[in-house]
Amino acid sequence: MPEPKRVAVLADSDTRWKWGALTARRLAPGPSLTGFLLRGRATPTARQLGEVGVEADRLTEVTCAEFLAEIRRERYDVVVLALVGGAVQAVLHGVRALWPDEAARPVFVTGYVGVVYEKLADGLLLRHGADLVLANSPADADRFRAVYAGVGADASAVTETTLPFLDGAPYEPAGSGRARTVVLAVQPSVPESRADRTYLLRRAAEHARLHPDREVLVKLRSKPGEHTTHLEELPYQRLAERLPGGLPANCRLVYGNMGEVLDRTDLLVTVSSTAALESLHRGIPTAVLTDLGIREALGNHHFLGSGCLASWDDLDAGQLPEGDPDWLAAQGVGGGEEAFAEARARVAGLCALPALPPVAPYYTATTAPGYLPGILARHHLGPDGCPLPSGV
């Protein structure tokens, strides 16, 4: 079966570029990779792209209409849509306008960059119509199919994989049985309030003071003024400047590739970051904080049953949480290259066909006449999926 030769990724943030590019590499390891960044609020800077550490043969910033013109003009075998749900839906309707009938078109793949804990139905239905909708775990695959079945939509596109950045060397403890390097992986928008974010930073500093033999690193996602997948209204850099007593010498703010930071981590602490899954994949002790409650708004409810829920008091006392094997398996943590075998086979099979049917999103002018036009208009597309004239 012939392998896909030309692969493109369209992403709208640094984290989605990381997911999309690594997914493309897993689906088609050999061919060239062309990258496109959807112009918008979260378009990543050169620094952010360098920190992600995934390169493309070409990387271009585009609008939705410019991207549609590109894939019509250039022949791509596979296109990975690493976008927020509304942007995926807009591109799919644009694709349907380009190829309204059976045609030799690209295979379109989409999915989620991490833990899916909010807007499940909304996000999934906005992604419906892609040839493959990737689920990062067996549990997600079951939930995705249930949503599609619940509205009578075709669920055959749902394909089980795992997060493409779950890799890295297995954790080897330093030998003392204690954490020597503690990493607090913070998030741009969780928690949201100044009080809660200051609390997390203060407890990290206090942990460092309680354990002067440990190095406590606060892993940041962006610099002030940069945006990621989620908007950061209260950067930790600013909060650290105002922290009473400041940060002790063994507690500091750091940037960098998450994988490289995990290479020297003995305990990963977070509220609900996907970094927890990267850490658990390596076997690093991982704590999902309960200090601010276990709440859907925080996303830490996703880790119920994981064995990782703990408070800063627990960690101060020396606790090193370990993931529950059954929970880890259900979440797709610990799988290797074989986790992408089904997706690779499906992509190769579709690429081998002389023509593919038109994409068929669930949302249409009939199923969502009060919702879909607004989504398309935000990306400068008309109700028929065609780009609007300039200035409209």
Short mmCIF file of C-alpha atoms in Angstrom, two decimals:
data_model
loop_
_atom_site.label_atom_id
_atom_site.label_comp_id
_atom_site.label_asym_id
_atom_site.label_seq_id
_atom_site.Cartn_x
_atom_site.Cartn_y
_atom_site.Cartn_z
CA MET A 1 0.00 0.00 0.00
CA PRO A 2 1.56 3.34 -0.99
CA GLU A 3 2.54 5.73 1.80
CA PRO A 4 1.34 9.37 1.78
CA LYS A 5 4.03 11.62 0.33
CA ARG A 6 2.91 15.20 1.04
CA VAL A 7 1.55 16.13 4.45
CA ALA A 8 0.38 19.55 5.70
CA VAL A 9 -0.56 20.78 9.16
CA LEU A 10 -2.74 23.82 9.89
CA ALA A 11 -2.46 24.96 13.52
CA ASP A 12 -3.71 27.97 15.47
CA SER A 13 -1.47 27.96 18.58
CA ASP A 14 1.88 26.69 19.83
CA THR A 15 0.44 23.65 21.59
CA ARG A 16 -1.75 22.72 18.64
CA TRP A 17 1.24 23.05 16.31
CA LYS A 18 3.10 20.63 18.59
CA TRP A 19 0.19 18.16 18.55
CA GLY A 20 -0.46 18.52 14.82
CA ALA A 21 3.15 18.25 13.68
CA LEU A 22 3.92 15.28 15.93
CA THR A 23 0.68 13.60 14.87
CA ALA A 24 1.64 14.09 11.23
CA ARG A 25 5.04 12.51 11.92
CA ARG A 26 3.37 9.52 13.59
CA LEU A 27 0.88 9.05 10.74
CA ALA A 28 3.41 9.48 7.93
CA PRO A 29 6.97 9.33 9.28
CA GLY A 30 8.84 9.76 6.01
CA PRO A 31 7.38 12.50 3.81
CA SER A 32 7.94 16.22 3.83
CA LEU A 33 5.91 18.30 6.28
CA THR A 34 4.47 21.68 5.31
CA GLY A 35 3.19 23.82 8.15
CA PHE A 36 0.59 26.59 8.18
CA LEU A 37 -0.31 28.83 11.11
CA LEU A 38 -3.84 30.21 11.12
CA ARG A 39 -3.62 33.95 11.67
CA GLY A 40 -5.33 34.98 14.91
CA ARG A 41 -4.97 35.86 18.57
CA ALA A 42 -2.91 32.79 19.49
CA THR A 43 -0.61 32.65 16.44
CA PRO A 44 2.69 31.50 18.01
CA THR A 45 5.86 33.58 18.00
CA ALA A 46 9.20 32.33 16.71
CA ARG A 47 10.32 31.78 20.32
CA GLN A 48 7.28 29.63 21.09
CA LEU A 49 7.78 27.58 17.94
CA GLY A 50 11.44 27.06 18.81
CA GLU A 51 10.48 25.87 22.29
CA VAL A 52 8.09 23.31 20.83
CA GLY A 53 11.02 21.88 18.89
CA VAL A 54 9.12 20.48 15.90
CA GLU A 55 10.28 21.77 12.54
CA ALA A 56 8.60 21.84 9.14
CA ASP A 57 10.06 22.08 5.67
CA ARG A 58 8.04 25.27 5.24
CA LEU A 59 5.98 27.28 7.72
CA THR A 60 3.58 29.99 6.54
CA GLU A 61 1.02 32.20 8.31
CA VAL A 62 -2.34 32.15 6.50
CA THR A 63 -6.01 33.03 6.75
CA CYS A 64 -8.64 30.34 6.32
CA ALA A 65 -9.32 31.47 2.74
CA GLU A 66 -5.59 31.47 1.91
CA PHE A 67 -5.24 27.96 3.26
CA LEU A 68 -8.16 26.72 1.19
CA ALA A 69 -6.58 28.26 -1.90
CA GLU A 70 -3.30 26.53 -1.04
CA ILE A 71 -4.76 23.04 -0.73
CA ARG A 72 -6.70 23.54 -3.93
CA ARG A 73 -3.57 24.65 -5.78
CA GLU A 74 -1.07 22.20 -4.26
CA ARG A 75 -1.53 18.44 -4.02
CA TYR A 76 -1.42 17.21 -0.40
CA ASP A 77 -2.10 13.60 0.54
CA VAL A 78 -2.90 14.29 4.21
CA VAL A 79 -3.92 17.48 6.02
CA VAL A 80 -3.91 17.57 9.84
CA LEU A 81 -6.26 20.23 11.25
CA ALA A 82 -4.80 21.15 14.64
CA LEU A 83 -7.36 23.82 15.41
CA VAL A 84 -10.10 24.85 17.80
CA GLY A 85 -13.43 23.23 16.90
CA GLY A 86 -14.98 26.22 15.13
CA ALA A 87 -11.96 26.61 12.86
CA VAL A 88 -12.03 22.88 12.02
CA GLN A 89 -15.69 23.22 11.04
CA ALA A 90 -14.99 26.26 8.86
CA VAL A 91 -12.17 24.50 7.00
CA LEU A 92 -14.30 21.39 6.47
CA HIS A 93 -17.11 23.44 4.93
CA GLY A 94 -14.54 25.22 2.79
CA VAL A 95 -13.25 21.82 1.71
CA ARG A 96 -16.76 20.69 0.81
CA ALA A 97 -17.14 23.78 -1.37
CA LEU A 98 -13.85 22.95 -3.10
CA TRP A 99 -14.72 19.29 -3.69
CA PRO A 100 -18.55 18.96 -3.64
CA ASP A 101 -18.37 15.61 -5.42
CA GLU A 102 -16.17 12.55 -5.24
CA ALA A 103 -12.63 13.69 -6.00
CA ALA A 104 -8.92 13.09 -5.52
CA ARG A 105 -8.64 15.29 -2.43
CA PRO A 106 -6.50 15.15 0.75
CA VAL A 107 -7.36 12.99 3.73
CA PHE A 108 -8.38 15.30 6.59
CA VAL A 109 -7.40 14.40 10.15
CA THR A 110 -8.24 16.22 13.37
CA GLY A 111 -8.41 15.63 17.11
CA TYR A 112 -7.58 17.17 20.48
CA VAL A 113 -4.30 18.46 21.86
CA GLY A 114 -4.80 17.00 25.34
CA VAL A 115 -7.31 16.08 28.00
CA VAL A 116 -10.92 16.55 26.86
CA TYR A 117 -12.84 17.68 29.92
CA GLU A 118 -15.15 20.45 28.71
CA LYS A 119 -17.42 21.19 25.74
CA LEU A 120 -17.33 17.54 24.74
CA ALA A 121 -20.42 17.51 22.51
CA ASP A 122 -19.79 20.97 21.07
CA GLY A 123 -16.16 20.29 20.22
CA LEU A 124 -16.85 16.87 18.73
CA LEU A 125 -19.71 17.99 16.52
CA LEU A 126 -17.58 20.86 15.23
CA ARG A 127 -14.91 18.30 14.26
CA HIS A 128 -17.38 15.94 12.60
CA GLY A 129 -16.81 15.61 8.88
CA ALA A 130 -13.06 14.95 9.01
CA ASP A 131 -11.96 11.60 7.61
CA LEU A 132 -10.31 10.73 10.92
CA VAL A 133 -11.18 12.16 14.33
CA LEU A 134 -8.39 10.99 16.62
CA ALA A 135 -9.16 9.97 20.20
CA ASN A 136 -6.22 10.03 22.59
CA SER A 137 -7.31 7.00 24.63
CA PRO A 138 -9.75 4.07 24.74
CA ALA A 139 -11.93 6.07 27.14
CA ASP A 140 -12.04 9.05 24.76
CA ALA A 141 -12.83 6.82 21.77
CA ASP A 142 -15.86 5.40 23.59
CA ARG A 143 -17.08 8.87 24.59
CA PHE A 144 -16.60 10.26 21.09
CA ARG A 145 -18.57 7.45 19.45
CA ALA A 146 -21.35 7.83 22.02
CA VAL A 147 -21.72 11.55 21.21
CA TYR A 148 -21.94 10.92 17.47
CA ALA A 149 -24.33 8.03 17.93
CA GLY A 150 -26.48 10.21 20.18
CA VAL A 151 -27.22 12.65 17.34
CA GLY A 152 -27.40 10.00 14.65
CA ALA A 153 -24.08 11.05 13.07
CA ASP A 154 -21.60 8.68 11.46
CA ALA A 155 -18.99 7.70 14.05
CA SER A 156 -16.72 5.69 11.75
CA ALA A 157 -14.11 8.48 11.64
CA VAL A 158 -13.28 8.06 15.36
CA THR A 159 -9.90 6.38 15.58
CA GLU A 160 -8.08 5.48 18.79
CA THR A 161 -4.50 6.70 19.18
CA THR A 162 -2.60 8.35 22.02
CA LEU A 163 -1.09 11.78 22.53
CA PRO A 164 1.80 12.00 20.06
CA PHE A 165 4.16 13.66 22.54
CA LEU A 166 4.02 10.82 25.09
CA ASP A 167 7.62 9.75 24.74
CA GLY A 168 10.99 10.30 26.39
CA ALA A 169 13.25 8.18 28.56
CA PRO A 170 11.69 6.24 31.46
CA TYR A 171 12.19 7.87 34.84
CA GLU A 172 15.12 6.70 36.93
CA PRO A 173 14.96 7.85 40.58
CA ALA A 174 18.06 9.54 41.92
CA GLY A 175 18.29 6.92 44.68
CA SER A 176 17.35 8.82 47.81
CA GLY A 177 13.64 8.06 47.58
CA ARG A 178 12.96 11.78 47.75
CA ALA A 179 12.18 14.31 45.04
CA ARG A 180 15.21 16.44 44.25
CA THR A 181 13.71 18.45 41.40
CA VAL A 182 10.06 19.43 41.73
CA VAL A 183 8.35 20.99 38.71
CA LEU A 184 5.09 22.94 38.97
CA ALA A 185 3.61 22.92 35.46
CA VAL A 186 1.32 25.95 35.37
CA GLN A 187 -1.43 26.66 32.85
CA PRO A 188 -2.43 29.91 31.13
CA SER A 189 -6.06 29.95 32.27
CA VAL A 190 -6.43 27.33 35.04
CA PRO A 191 -6.98 28.58 37.66
CA GLU A 192 -8.22 31.98 36.53
CA SER A 193 -8.28 34.22 39.62
CA ARG A 194 -5.35 36.21 40.93
CA ALA A 195 -5.89 34.75 44.42
CA ASP A 196 -5.75 31.15 43.22
CA ARG A 197 -2.74 31.69 40.97
CA THR A 198 -0.90 33.53 43.73
CA TYR A 199 -1.76 30.67 46.10
CA LEU A 200 -0.13 28.09 43.80
CA LEU A 201 3.00 30.21 43.43
CA ARG A 202 3.19 30.87 47.18
CA ARG A 203 2.90 27.17 48.00
CA ALA A 204 5.65 26.33 45.51
CA ALA A 205 7.89 28.89 47.21
CA GLU A 206 7.00 27.54 50.65
CA HIS A 207 7.75 23.99 49.49
CA ALA A 208 11.19 25.17 48.37
CA ARG A 209 11.83 26.79 51.77
CA LEU A 210 10.71 23.63 53.59
CA HIS A 211 13.03 21.52 51.45
CA PRO A 212 16.24 23.49 50.82
CA ASP A 213 17.82 20.35 49.29
CA ARG A 214 15.23 20.42 46.48
CA GLU A 215 15.06 22.56 43.37
CA VAL A 216 11.55 23.82 42.66
CA LEU A 217 10.94 24.92 39.07
CA VAL A 218 7.80 26.75 37.97
CA LYS A 219 7.43 25.76 34.32
CA LEU A 220 5.86 28.60 32.33
CA ARG A 221 4.11 28.32 29.00
CA SER A 222 4.66 31.82 27.60
CA LYS A 223 6.18 35.21 28.22
CA PRO A 224 3.97 38.24 28.98
CA GLY A 225 2.35 39.41 25.75
CA GLU A 226 2.53 35.99 24.09
CA HIS A 227 -0.59 33.88 23.73
CA THR A 228 -1.10 30.14 23.76
CA THR A 229 -4.16 27.95 23.19
CA HIS A 230 -5.74 29.72 26.20
CA LEU A 231 -5.40 33.41 27.03
CA GLU A 232 -3.26 34.18 30.08
CA GLU A 233 -4.66 37.25 31.81
CA LEU A 234 -2.43 37.06 34.92
CA PRO A 235 1.09 35.90 33.99
CA TYR A 236 3.00 34.17 36.79
CA GLN A 237 6.00 36.36 36.00
CA ARG A 238 4.03 39.39 37.20
CA LEU A 239 2.66 37.56 40.24
CA ALA A 240 6.17 36.46 41.26
CA GLU A 241 7.32 40.08 41.28
CA ARG A 242 4.61 40.87 43.86
CA LEU A 243 4.91 37.70 45.98
CA PRO A 244 5.57 38.61 49.63
CA GLY A 245 9.10 37.50 50.43
CA GLY A 246 9.78 36.70 46.79
CA LEU A 247 10.99 33.34 45.52
CA PRO A 248 13.75 31.58 47.49
CA ALA A 249 17.05 30.81 45.78
CA ASN A 250 16.02 27.20 45.08
CA CYS A 251 12.73 28.19 43.41
CA ARG A 252 12.73 29.80 39.98
CA LEU A 253 10.66 30.36 36.87
CA VAL A 254 11.74 28.41 33.78
CA TYR A 255 10.80 28.11 30.10
CA GLY A 256 11.77 25.43 27.63
CA ASN A 257 10.59 22.28 25.92
CA MET A 258 8.44 20.23 28.31
CA GLY A 259 10.19 17.00 27.36
CA GLU A 260 13.58 18.47 28.25
CA VAL A 261 12.26 19.76 31.57
CA LEU A 262 10.85 16.31 32.37
CA ASP A 263 14.28 14.81 31.74
CA ARG A 264 15.36 16.29 35.09
CA THR A 265 12.07 16.06 36.99
CA ASP A 266 11.56 13.89 40.09
CA LEU A 267 8.06 15.14 40.93
CA LEU A 268 5.63 16.84 38.54
CA VAL A 269 2.93 19.00 40.14
CA THR A 270 0.01 20.56 38.28
CA VAL A 271 -3.67 21.41 38.50
CA SER A 272 -4.67 19.62 35.29
CA SER A 273 -2.01 20.19 32.63
CA THR A 274 -1.48 17.61 29.90
CA ALA A 275 2.11 17.61 31.21
CA ALA A 276 0.77 15.22 33.88
CA LEU A 277 0.15 12.60 31.18
CA GLU A 278 3.64 13.14 29.74
CA SER A 279 5.08 12.70 33.22
CA LEU A 280 3.01 9.60 33.99
CA HIS A 281 4.01 8.07 30.66
CA ARG A 282 7.63 8.18 31.82
CA GLY A 283 6.82 6.86 35.29
CA ILE A 284 7.65 10.13 37.07
CA PRO A 285 5.79 10.69 40.38
CA THR A 286 2.95 13.05 39.47
CA ALA A 287 0.65 15.10 41.68
CA VAL A 288 -2.63 16.63 40.51
CA LEU A 289 -3.47 19.29 43.08
CA THR A 290 -6.68 19.22 45.11
CA ASP A 291 -5.97 22.43 47.05
CA LEU A 292 -8.49 24.46 45.03
CA GLY A 293 -11.05 21.66 45.00
CA ILE A 294 -11.73 18.90 42.50
CA ARG A 295 -13.88 20.77 40.00
CA GLU A 296 -14.88 20.53 36.37
CA ALA A 297 -13.83 24.15 35.89
CA LEU A 298 -10.28 23.20 36.86
CA GLY A 299 -10.16 19.99 34.84
CA ASN A 300 -8.63 17.99 37.69
CA HIS A 301 -11.80 15.90 37.91
CA HIS A 302 -10.44 14.12 34.83
CA PHE A 303 -7.87 12.50 37.14
CA LEU A 304 -10.39 10.82 39.45
CA GLY A 305 -9.16 7.28 39.98
CA SER A 306 -5.66 8.10 38.74
CA GLY A 307 -4.00 7.78 42.14
CA CYS A 308 -2.40 11.18 41.56
CA LEU A 309 -4.72 13.52 43.46
CA ALA A 310 -2.80 15.21 46.29
CA SER A 311 -2.46 18.53 48.10
CA TRP A 312 0.57 20.71 48.71
CA ASP A 313 0.40 19.56 52.36
CA ASP A 314 0.79 15.96 51.17
CA LEU A 315 3.76 16.91 49.02
CA ASP A 316 5.35 18.95 51.81
CA ALA A 317 5.15 15.80 53.95
CA GLY A 318 7.03 13.79 51.31
CA GLN A 319 4.25 12.05 49.38
CA LEU A 320 5.19 10.89 45.85
CA PRO A 321 1.97 9.87 44.06
CA GLU A 322 2.04 7.01 41.56
CA GLY A 323 -0.45 6.49 38.75
CA ASP A 324 -2.98 3.64 38.90
CA PRO A 325 -2.12 1.12 36.13
CA ASP A 326 -5.75 0.49 35.11
CA TRP A 327 -6.50 4.21 34.91
CA LEU A 328 -3.34 4.84 32.91
CA ALA A 329 -4.24 2.12 30.41
CA ALA A 330 -7.76 3.54 29.94
CA GLN A 331 -6.26 6.98 29.28
CA GLY A 332 -3.83 5.71 26.65
CA VAL A 333 -0.77 6.39 28.80
CA GLY A 334 2.15 4.04 28.34
CA GLY A 335 1.45 2.98 24.76
CA GLY A 336 4.16 3.06 22.11
CA GLU A 337 4.24 3.38 18.34
CA GLU A 338 1.62 0.62 18.04
CA ALA A 339 -0.95 3.11 19.38
CA PHE A 340 -0.91 4.80 15.96
CA ALA A 341 -1.00 1.59 13.90
CA GLU A 342 -4.74 1.74 13.20
CA ALA A 343 -4.62 5.43 12.27
CA ARG A 344 -1.64 4.90 9.96
CA ALA A 345 -3.39 2.00 8.25
CA ARG A 346 -6.59 4.01 7.77
CA VAL A 347 -4.73 7.01 6.36
CA ALA A 348 -2.73 4.82 3.97
CA GLY A 349 -5.90 3.05 2.85
CA LEU A 350 -7.69 6.31 2.11
CA CYS A 351 -4.66 7.72 0.29
CA ALA A 352 -4.59 4.64 -1.93
CA LEU A 353 -8.10 5.27 -3.22
CA PRO A 354 -8.41 7.03 -6.60
CA ALA A 355 -11.07 9.36 -5.17
CA LEU A 356 -12.75 10.15 -1.87
CA PRO A 357 -16.36 11.18 -1.19
CA PRO A 358 -17.06 14.80 -0.23
CA VAL A 359 -16.63 15.58 3.46
CA ALA A 360 -19.96 15.49 5.28
CA PRO A 361 -20.03 17.57 8.49
CA TYR A 362 -22.96 16.99 10.85
CA TYR A 363 -23.63 20.73 11.04
CA THR A 364 -25.34 22.00 7.89
CA ALA A 365 -27.77 24.76 6.94
CA THR A 366 -30.49 22.28 7.89
CA THR A 367 -29.19 20.90 11.21
CA ALA A 368 -27.77 24.16 12.62
CA PRO A 369 -29.11 27.17 10.67
CA GLY A 370 -28.73 29.48 13.67
CA TYR A 371 -25.20 28.36 14.59
CA LEU A 372 -23.22 27.37 11.50
CA PRO A 373 -23.36 30.67 9.52
CA GLY A 374 -21.78 32.58 12.40
CA ILE A 375 -18.93 30.07 12.67
CA LEU A 376 -18.23 30.33 8.95
CA ALA A 377 -18.48 34.14 8.96
CA ARG A 378 -15.83 34.38 11.71
CA HIS A 379 -13.44 32.78 9.26
CA HIS A 380 -14.61 34.96 6.37
CA LEU A 381 -16.58 32.19 4.67
CA GLY A 382 -20.12 32.43 3.37
CA PRO A 383 -22.95 30.01 4.26
CA ASP A 384 -21.91 27.84 1.31
CA GLY A 385 -18.32 27.53 2.59
CA CYS A 386 -16.87 29.75 -0.15
CA PRO A 387 -14.60 32.65 0.85
CA LEU A 388 -16.42 35.97 1.06
CA PRO A 389 -15.31 38.80 -1.24
CA SER A 390 -12.62 41.04 0.20
CA GLY A 391 -14.07 43.73 2.46
CA VAL A 392 -17.30 41.84 3.21
#
